[in-house]
Coordinates of C-alpha atoms in Angstrom, one line a residue:
X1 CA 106.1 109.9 123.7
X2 CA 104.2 110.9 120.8
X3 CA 101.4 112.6 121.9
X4 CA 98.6 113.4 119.1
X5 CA 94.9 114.7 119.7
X6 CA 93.0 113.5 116.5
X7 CA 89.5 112.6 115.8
X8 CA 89.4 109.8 113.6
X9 CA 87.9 110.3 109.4
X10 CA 84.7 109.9 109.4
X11 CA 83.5 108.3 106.2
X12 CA 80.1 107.1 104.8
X13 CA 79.4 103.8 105.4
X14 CA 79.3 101.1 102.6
X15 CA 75.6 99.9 101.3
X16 CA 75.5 96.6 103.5
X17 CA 74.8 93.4 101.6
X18 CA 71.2 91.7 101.5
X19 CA 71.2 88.5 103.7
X20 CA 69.1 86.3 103.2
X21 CA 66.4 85.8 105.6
X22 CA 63.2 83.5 106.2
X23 CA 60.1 83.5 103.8
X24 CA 57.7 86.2 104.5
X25 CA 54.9 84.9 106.6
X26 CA 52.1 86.5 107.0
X27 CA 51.2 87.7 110.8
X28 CA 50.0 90.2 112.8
X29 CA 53.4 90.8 114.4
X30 CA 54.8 94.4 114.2
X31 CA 58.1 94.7 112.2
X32 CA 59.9 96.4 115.2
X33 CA 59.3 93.1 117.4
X34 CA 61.4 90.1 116.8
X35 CA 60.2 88.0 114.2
X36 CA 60.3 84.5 114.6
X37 CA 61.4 82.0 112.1
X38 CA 57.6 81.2 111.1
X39 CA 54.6 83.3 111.4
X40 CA 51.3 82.1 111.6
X41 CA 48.9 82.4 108.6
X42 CA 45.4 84.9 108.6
X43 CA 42.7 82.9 109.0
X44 CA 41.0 81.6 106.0
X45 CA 38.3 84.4 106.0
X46 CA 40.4 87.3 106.5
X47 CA 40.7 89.8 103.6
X48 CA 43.1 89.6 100.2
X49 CA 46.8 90.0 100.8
X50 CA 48.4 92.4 98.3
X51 CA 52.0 93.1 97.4
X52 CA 54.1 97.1 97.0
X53 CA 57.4 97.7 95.5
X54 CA 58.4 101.3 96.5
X55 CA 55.4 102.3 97.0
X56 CA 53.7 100.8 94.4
X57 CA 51.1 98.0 94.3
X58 CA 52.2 95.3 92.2
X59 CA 49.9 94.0 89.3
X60 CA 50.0 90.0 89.5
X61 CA 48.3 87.5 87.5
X62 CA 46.9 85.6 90.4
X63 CA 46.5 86.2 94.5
X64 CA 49.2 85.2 96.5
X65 CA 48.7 81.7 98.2
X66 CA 50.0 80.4 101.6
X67 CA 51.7 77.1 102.0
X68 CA 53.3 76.2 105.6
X69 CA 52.5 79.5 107.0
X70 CA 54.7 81.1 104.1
X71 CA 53.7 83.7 101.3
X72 CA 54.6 82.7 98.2
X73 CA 53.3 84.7 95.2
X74 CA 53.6 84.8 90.7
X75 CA 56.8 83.6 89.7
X76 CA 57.3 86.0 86.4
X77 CA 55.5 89.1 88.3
X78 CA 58.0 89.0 91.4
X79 CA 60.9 88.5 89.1
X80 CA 59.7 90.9 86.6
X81 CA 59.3 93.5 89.5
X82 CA 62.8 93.0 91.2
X83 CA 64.4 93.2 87.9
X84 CA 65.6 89.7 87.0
X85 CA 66.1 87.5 84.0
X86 CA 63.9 84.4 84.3
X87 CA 64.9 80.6 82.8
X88 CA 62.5 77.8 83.3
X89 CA 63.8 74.6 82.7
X90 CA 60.8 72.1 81.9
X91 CA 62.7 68.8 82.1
X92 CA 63.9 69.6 85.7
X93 CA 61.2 71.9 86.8
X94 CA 63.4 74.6 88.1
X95 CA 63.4 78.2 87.7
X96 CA 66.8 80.0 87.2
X97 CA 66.3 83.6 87.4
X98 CA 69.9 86.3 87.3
X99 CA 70.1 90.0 88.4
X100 CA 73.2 92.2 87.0
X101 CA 75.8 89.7 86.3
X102 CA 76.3 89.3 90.4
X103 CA 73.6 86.9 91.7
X104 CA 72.0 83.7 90.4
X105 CA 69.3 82.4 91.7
X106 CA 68.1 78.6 91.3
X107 CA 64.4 77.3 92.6
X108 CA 63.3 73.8 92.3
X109 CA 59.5 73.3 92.1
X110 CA 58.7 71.4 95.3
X111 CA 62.3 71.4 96.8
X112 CA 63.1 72.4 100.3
X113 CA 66.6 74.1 99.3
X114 CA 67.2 76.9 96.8
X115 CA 70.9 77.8 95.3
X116 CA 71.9 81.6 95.4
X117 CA 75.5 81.5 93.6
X118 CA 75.5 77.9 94.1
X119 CA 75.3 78.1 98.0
X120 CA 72.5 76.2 98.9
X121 CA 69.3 77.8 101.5
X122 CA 66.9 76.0 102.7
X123 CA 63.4 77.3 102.4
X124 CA 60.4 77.6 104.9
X125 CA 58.4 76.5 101.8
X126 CA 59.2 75.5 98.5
X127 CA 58.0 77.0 94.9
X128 CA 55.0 75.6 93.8
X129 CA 52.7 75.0 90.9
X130 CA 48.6 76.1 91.3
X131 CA 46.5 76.5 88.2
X132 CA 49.7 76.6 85.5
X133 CA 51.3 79.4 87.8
X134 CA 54.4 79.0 89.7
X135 CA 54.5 80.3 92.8
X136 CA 58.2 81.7 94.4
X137 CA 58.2 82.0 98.2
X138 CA 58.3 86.0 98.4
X139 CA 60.5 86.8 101.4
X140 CA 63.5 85.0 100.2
X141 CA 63.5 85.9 96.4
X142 CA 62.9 90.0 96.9
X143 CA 65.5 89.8 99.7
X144 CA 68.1 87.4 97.7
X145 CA 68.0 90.5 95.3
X146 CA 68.5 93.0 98.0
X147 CA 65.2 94.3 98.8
X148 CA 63.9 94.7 102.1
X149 CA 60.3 92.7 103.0
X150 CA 58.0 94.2 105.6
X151 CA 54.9 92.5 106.5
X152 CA 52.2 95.1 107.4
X153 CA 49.6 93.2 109.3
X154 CA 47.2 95.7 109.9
X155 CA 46.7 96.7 105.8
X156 CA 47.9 92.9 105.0
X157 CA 50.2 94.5 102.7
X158 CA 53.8 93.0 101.8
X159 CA 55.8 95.9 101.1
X160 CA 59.0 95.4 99.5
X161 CA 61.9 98.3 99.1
X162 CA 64.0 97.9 96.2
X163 CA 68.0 98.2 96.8
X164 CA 68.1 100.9 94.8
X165 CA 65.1 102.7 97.0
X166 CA 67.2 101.2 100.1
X167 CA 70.3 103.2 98.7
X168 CA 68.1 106.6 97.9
X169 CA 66.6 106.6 101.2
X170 CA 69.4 106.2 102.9
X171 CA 71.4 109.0 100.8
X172 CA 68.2 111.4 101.7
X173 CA 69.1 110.7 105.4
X174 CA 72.8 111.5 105.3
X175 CA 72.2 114.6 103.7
X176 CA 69.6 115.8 106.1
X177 CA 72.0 115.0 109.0
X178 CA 74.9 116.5 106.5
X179 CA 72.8 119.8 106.7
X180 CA 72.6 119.8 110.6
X181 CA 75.8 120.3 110.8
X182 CA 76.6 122.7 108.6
X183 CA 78.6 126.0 109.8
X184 CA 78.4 129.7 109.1
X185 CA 81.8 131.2 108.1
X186 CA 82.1 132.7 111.5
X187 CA 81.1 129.6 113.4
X188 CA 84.2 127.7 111.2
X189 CA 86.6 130.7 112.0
X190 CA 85.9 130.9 115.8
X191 CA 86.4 127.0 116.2
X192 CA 89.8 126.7 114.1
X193 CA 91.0 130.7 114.3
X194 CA 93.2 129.4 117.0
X195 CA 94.4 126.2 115.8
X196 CA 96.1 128.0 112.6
X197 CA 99.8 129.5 113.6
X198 CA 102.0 131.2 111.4
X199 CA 105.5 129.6 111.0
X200 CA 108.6 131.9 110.5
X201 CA 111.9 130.2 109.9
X202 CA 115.3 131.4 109.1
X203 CA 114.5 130.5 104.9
X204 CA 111.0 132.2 104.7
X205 CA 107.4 131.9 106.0
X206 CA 104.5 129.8 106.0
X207 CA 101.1 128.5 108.0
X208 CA 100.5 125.4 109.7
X209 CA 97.4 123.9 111.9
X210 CA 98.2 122.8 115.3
X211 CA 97.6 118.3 115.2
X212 CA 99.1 117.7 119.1
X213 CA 100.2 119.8 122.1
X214 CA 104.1 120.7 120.6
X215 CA 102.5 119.2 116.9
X216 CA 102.5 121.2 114.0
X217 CA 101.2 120.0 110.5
X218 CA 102.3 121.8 107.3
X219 CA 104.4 121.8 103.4
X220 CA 107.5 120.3 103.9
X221 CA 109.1 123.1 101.6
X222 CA 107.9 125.5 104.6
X223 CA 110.8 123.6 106.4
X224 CA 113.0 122.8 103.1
X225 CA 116.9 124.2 104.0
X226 CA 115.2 126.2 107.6
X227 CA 118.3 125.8 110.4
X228 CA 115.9 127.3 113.3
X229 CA 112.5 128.9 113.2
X230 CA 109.5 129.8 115.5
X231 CA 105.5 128.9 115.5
X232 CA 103.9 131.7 116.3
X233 CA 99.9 131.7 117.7
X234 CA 97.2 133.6 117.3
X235 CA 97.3 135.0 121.2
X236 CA 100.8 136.8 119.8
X237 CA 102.8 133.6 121.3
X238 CA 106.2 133.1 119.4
X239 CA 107.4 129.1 120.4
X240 CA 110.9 128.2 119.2
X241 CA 110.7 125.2 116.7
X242 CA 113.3 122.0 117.9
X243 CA 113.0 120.9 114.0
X244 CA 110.9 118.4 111.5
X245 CA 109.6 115.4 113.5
X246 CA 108.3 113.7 110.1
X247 CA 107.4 114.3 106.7
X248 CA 106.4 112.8 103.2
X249 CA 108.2 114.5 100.6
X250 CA 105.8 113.0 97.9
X251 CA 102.6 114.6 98.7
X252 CA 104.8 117.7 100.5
X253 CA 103.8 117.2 104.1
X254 CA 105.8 118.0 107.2
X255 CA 105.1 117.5 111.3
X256 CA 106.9 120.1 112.7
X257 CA 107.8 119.6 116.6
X258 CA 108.3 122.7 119.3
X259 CA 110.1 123.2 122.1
X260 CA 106.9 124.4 124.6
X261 CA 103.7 122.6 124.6
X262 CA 101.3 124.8 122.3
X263 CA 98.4 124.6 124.5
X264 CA 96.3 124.7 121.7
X265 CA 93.1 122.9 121.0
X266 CA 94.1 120.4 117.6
X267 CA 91.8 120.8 114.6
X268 CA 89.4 118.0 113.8
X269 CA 90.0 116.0 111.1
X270 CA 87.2 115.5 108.0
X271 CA 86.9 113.3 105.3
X272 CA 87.2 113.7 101.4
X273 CA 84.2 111.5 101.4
X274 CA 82.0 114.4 102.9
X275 CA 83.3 116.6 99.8
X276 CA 81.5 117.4 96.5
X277 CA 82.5 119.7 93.9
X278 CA 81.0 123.5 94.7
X279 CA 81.1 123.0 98.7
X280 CA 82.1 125.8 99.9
X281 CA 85.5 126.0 102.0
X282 CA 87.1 128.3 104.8
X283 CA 90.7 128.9 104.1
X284 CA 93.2 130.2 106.9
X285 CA 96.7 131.2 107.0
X286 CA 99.1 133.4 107.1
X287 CA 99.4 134.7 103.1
X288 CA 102.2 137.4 103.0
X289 CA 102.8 137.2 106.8
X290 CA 99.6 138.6 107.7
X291 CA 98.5 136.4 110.0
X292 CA 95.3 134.6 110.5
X293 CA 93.7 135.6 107.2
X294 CA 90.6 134.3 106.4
X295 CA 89.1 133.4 102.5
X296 CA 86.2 132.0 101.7
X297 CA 85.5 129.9 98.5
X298 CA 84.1 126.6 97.0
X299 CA 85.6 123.4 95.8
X300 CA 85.9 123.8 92.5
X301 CA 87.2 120.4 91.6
X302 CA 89.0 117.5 92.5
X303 CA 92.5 116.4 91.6
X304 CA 94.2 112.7 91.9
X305 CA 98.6 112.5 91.6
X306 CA 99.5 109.1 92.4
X307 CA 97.0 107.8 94.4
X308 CA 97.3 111.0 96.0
X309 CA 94.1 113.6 96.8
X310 CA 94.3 117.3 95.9
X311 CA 91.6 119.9 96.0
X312 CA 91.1 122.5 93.6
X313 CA 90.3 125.8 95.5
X314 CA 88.8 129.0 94.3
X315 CA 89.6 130.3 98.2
X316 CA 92.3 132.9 97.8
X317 CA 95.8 132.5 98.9
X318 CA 98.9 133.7 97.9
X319 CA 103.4 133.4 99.2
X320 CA 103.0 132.3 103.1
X321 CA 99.6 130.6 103.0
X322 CA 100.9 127.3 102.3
X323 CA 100.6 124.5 105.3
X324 CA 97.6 126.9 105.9
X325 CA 94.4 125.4 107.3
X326 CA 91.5 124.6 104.8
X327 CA 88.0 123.8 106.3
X328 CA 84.5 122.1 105.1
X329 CA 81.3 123.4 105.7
X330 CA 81.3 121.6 109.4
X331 CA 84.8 123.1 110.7
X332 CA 86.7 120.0 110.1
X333 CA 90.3 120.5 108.4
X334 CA 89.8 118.5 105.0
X335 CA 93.3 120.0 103.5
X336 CA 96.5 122.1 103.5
X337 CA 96.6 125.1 101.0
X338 CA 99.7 124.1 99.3
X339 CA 99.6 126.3 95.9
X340 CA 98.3 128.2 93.6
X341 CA 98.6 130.2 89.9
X342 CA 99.5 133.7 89.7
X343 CA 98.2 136.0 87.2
X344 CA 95.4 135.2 86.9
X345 CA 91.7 136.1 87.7
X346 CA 90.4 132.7 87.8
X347 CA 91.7 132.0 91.8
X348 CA 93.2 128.6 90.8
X349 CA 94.7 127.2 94.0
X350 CA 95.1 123.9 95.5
X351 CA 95.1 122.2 98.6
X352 CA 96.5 118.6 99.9
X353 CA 93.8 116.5 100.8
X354 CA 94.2 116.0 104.8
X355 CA 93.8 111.4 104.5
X356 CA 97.5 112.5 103.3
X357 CA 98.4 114.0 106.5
X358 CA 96.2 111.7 108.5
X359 CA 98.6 108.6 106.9
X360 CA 101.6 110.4 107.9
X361 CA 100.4 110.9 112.0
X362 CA 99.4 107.5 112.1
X363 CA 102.7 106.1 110.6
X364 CA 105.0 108.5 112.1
X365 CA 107.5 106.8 114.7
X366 CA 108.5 109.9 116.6
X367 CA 111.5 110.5 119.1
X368 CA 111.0 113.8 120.4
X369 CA 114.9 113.3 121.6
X370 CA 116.1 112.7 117.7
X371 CA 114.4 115.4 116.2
X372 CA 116.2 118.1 114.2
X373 CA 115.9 120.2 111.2
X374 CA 116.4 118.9 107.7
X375 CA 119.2 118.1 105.9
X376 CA 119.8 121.3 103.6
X377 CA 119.4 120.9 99.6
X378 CA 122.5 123.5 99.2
X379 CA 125.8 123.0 100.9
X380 CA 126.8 125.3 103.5
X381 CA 129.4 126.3 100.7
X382 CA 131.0 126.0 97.4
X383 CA 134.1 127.9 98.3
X384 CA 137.1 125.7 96.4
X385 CA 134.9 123.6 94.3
X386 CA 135.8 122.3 90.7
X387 CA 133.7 124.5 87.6
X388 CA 132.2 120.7 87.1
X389 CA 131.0 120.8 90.6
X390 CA 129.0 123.6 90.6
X391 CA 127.3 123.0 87.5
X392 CA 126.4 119.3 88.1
X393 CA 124.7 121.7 91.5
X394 CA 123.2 124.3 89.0
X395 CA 122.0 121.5 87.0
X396 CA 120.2 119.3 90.3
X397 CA 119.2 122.4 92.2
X398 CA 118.3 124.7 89.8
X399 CA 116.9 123.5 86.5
X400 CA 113.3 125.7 86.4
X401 CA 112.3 128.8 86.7
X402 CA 108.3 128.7 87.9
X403 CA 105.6 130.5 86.4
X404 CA 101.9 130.4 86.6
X405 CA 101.6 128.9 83.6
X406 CA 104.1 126.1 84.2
X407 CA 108.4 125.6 84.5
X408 CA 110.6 127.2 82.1
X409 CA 113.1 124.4 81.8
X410 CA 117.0 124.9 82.2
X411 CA 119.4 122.8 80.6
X412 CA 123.4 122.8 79.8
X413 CA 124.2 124.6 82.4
X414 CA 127.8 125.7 82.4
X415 CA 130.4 127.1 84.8
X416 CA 134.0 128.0 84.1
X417 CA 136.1 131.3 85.4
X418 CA 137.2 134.0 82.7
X419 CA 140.9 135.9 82.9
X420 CA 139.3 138.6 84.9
X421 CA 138.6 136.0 87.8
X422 CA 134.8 136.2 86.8
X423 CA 132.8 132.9 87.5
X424 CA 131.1 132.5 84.3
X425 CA 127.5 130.6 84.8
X426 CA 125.2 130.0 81.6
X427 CA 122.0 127.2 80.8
X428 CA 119.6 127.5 77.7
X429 CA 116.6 127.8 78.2
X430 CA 113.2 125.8 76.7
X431 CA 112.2 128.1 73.8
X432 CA 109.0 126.5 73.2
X433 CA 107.7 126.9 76.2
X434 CA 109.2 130.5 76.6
X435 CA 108.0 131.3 73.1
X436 CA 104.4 131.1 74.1
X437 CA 104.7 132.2 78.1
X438 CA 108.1 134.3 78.0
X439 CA 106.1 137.9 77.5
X440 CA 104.1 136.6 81.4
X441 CA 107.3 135.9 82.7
X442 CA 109.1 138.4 83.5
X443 CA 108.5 139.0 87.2
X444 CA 109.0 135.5 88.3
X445 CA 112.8 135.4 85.9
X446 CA 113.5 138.6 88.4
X447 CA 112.5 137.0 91.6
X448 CA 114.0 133.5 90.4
X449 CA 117.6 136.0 89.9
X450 CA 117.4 137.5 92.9
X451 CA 116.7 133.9 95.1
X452 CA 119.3 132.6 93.1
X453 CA 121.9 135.3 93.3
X454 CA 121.4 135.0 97.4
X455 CA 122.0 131.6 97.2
X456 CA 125.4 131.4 95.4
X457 CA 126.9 134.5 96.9
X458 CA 126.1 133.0 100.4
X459 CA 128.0 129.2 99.3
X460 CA 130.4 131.8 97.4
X461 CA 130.8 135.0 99.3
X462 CA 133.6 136.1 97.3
X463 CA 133.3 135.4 93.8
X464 CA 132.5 138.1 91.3
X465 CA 129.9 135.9 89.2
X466 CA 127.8 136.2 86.4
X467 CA 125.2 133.8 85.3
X468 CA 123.2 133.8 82.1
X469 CA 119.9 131.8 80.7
X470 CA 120.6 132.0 76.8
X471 CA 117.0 131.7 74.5
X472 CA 119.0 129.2 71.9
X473 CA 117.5 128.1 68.6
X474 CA 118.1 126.5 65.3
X475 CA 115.9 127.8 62.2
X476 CA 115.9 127.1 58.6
X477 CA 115.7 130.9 57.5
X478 CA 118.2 134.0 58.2
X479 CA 116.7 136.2 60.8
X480 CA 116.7 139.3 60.3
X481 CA 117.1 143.0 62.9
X482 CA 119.2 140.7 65.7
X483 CA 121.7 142.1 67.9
X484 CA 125.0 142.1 66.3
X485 CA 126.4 138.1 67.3
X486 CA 123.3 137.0 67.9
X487 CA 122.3 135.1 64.4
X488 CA 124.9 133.0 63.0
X489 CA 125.4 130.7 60.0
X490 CA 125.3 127.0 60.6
X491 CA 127.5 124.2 57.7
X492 CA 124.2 122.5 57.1
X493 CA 122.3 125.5 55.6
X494 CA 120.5 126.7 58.7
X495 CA 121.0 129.4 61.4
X496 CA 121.9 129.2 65.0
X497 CA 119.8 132.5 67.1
X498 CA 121.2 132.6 70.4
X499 CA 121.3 135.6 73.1
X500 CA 120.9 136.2 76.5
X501 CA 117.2 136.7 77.8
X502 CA 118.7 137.3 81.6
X503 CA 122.0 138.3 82.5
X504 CA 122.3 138.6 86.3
X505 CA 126.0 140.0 87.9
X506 CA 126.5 140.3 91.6
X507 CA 129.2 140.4 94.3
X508 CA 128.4 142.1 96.9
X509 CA 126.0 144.6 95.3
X510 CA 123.3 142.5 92.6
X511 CA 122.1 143.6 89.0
X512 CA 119.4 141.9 87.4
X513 CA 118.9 142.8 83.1
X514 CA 116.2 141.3 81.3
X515 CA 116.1 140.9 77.9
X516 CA 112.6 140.9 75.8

């Protein structure tokens, strides 16, 4: 049985829609009581009943009236107030007033029933005409246009809250509770510390945040082509991993399952609703292998990939942070740091949202007994394959080299054996891009060699190879101070430059050259 220990997302609740309620009558009842349907009118003596919008005492043309124990005040003053375009219609004596392009609202002098978007309401009292001034029913017109009405008794005041007030004040009271919860750094760390593990597998290294008693969340490339691994905890625990119980390879999520219960509390799960752009964040992970480390930072910005969340960190990470934990201001786990540019000052780094990884637990179907690692991208070997073979692999498997400041593509790649027995590997690579970036690139061509020398010697363990990314280029002038073969003449007028900018050679010993 799947067992998961998650608190559910919380998210800020949707502005609830105005319902329309009974006239305003005007009582002594306190608001907090329940109101009934009617309330009696103030005696005839008692003192002038006035009318407040946010606060504000309204200006009207003439003193609100009473008719069946109702309120009812100035047509054009309420409508002007609330915000709404007013039609009289003489022939039919009705009042047609609109808000926004949302609600229509249709009054018939002396009817009993009003229209709001054509559903019809009846009314404690109708509109009505006094002295040449028409006279709405207050209750039901400020809260058909979302307003709240409160009858004050004691002042004799109708005080009506705009939806827009409505929608401040209740923005003002989320952020005061918002504050009460905020965390310290060291309040964050000492509530997640142990809920982050570092995971080691037999492919490389990464973090991941403990989601259920043997449930580990993290990047699915920390478990991409891994045969066995471990999870190891904070308390120096190391807990032997039975393999990838689910993933989403679209937004690069895994659940990793081990053999031992963790017994570990889970991390709590926030909300991207909670999230605003310079929040600060807690980051922690395992960058390098060193485990546990914790950055501090802010949300610098928000990022969407199809339909897809991502944060945009300033928290600094680096190789073995990624399925690390990344935490709001309250301690909650709102992300997985994922990735991040190198060279550079600017700490660009990025983090999956955690409604991704929330989707993923719910959907996930789990059979402890049917869980295994993943299939591997590589085969085991290539020992015996045809030249076509391996460079339709080349081609799938290895088509970019990564760089901070992007992919250097690779295309055409070749592979054919020379008379020597040499297995001859070559691809061109995108000159544009390595035109602008190539100067910035050479650590990441080295490590890219080295990865993918360890790759083909292990599928081909005893092939002398070479392999080659060739900077390939047609111009429409004859470059001059090349290597001798690397400019040549092309039959319609222009010249082909081509030469290697990499030439990697490896058996059982590897040599990496780089070429300017």
């Amino acid at each position: 049985m799947t067992s998961f220990k998650i608190r559910p997302v919380r998210c800020l609740s949707a502005l609830a829609a105005p319902v329309l309620a009974v006239a305003l009558l005007a009582s002594g009842a306190s608001p907090a009581a329940a109101q009934p349907a009617a309330v009696q009118a103030p005696a005839a003596k008692a003192a002038a009943i006035s009318v407040t919008l946010d606060g504000k005492k309204l200006s009207l043309q003439a003193q609100p009236i009473q008719s069946k124990g109702t309120i009812l005040v100035p047509m054009k003053d309420l409508f002007k107030a609330l915000g709404a375009t007013v039609t009289w219609e003489p022939t039919t004596r009705t009042v047609i007033a609109s808000s926004g392009g949302y609600l229509t609202l249709t009054l018939q002098i002396g009817a009993s029933h009003a229209a709001v978007n054509g559903k019809s309401v009846k009314l404690d009292a109708p509109a009505t005409v006094r002295s040449g001034v028409t006279y709405v029913p207050i209750r039901f017109v400020s809260e058909a246009f979302g307003a709240a009405v409160r009858w004050d008794a004691a002042a004799r005041v109708v005080r009506i809250q705009s939806e827009e007030a409505q929608f401040e004040e209740r923005l003002q009271r989320e952020e005061k509770a918002r504050e009460a919860r905020r965390l310290t750094t060291a309040q964050i760390v000492a509530k997640n510390d142990d809920s982050v593990v570092l995971i080691q597998t037999d492919y490389g290294q990464g973090s991941g945040v403990v989601v259920g008693d043997r449930y580990v969340l993290t990047n699915l490339h920390v478990m991409q082509d891994a045969k066995s691994g471990f999870v190891k905890t904070n308390d120096g625990r190391s807990l032997p991993i039975v393999g990838v119980a689910a993933y989403d390879e679209k937004v690069d999520l895994a659940i990793v399952l081990t053999k031992d219960e963790l017994d570990l509390d889970p991390v709590t799960f926030g909300s991207f609703d909670d999230m605003q752009k310079g929040d600060p964040v807690v980051a922690i992970g395992s960058p390098l292998g060193v485990q546990n480390t914790v950055s501090v930072g802010v949300v610098s910005n928000f990022g969407y990939d199809g339909g897809s969340i991502y944060y945009q960190i300033s928290a600094p990470i680096d190789h073995g942070s990624s399925g690390g934990g990344l935490f709001n201001q309250y301690g909650e786990l709102i992300g997985l740091t994922t990735s991040g540019y190198e060279d550079t000052a600017a700490d660009l780094n990025f983090a999956v949202a955690s409604e991704d990884a929330v989707e993923l637990i719910r959907t996930a179907a789990i059979d402890p007994a049917k869980v295994g690692f993943l299939k591997p991208t590589l085969p085991e070997t290539l020992v015996g394959a045809p030249e076509g073979e391996i460079a339709s692999l080349l081609a799938k498997q290895f088509d970019s080299v990564s760089a901070s400041d992007g992919e250097l593509k690779l295309k055409g790649w070749t592979a054919k054996r020379d008379a020597d027995g040499w297995l001859q590997l070559s691809a061109d690579i995108d000159t544009d891009f390595y035109d602008y970036y190539g100067s910035k690139m050479q650590k990441n061509l080295q490590i890219w060699a080295a990865n993918t020398a360890h790759e083909l010697h292990r599928m081909l363990p005893k092939d002398k190879i070479r392999l080659n990314l060739f900077y390939s280029k047609k111009v429409g002038f004859e470059p001059r101070d090349y290597e001798a073969g690397a400019v040549s003449a092309l039959p319609d007028g222009k010249w082909q430059v081509r030469y290697s900018i990499l030439d990697v050679q490896f058996q059982d010993e590897l040599l990496i050259r780089l070429h300017p």
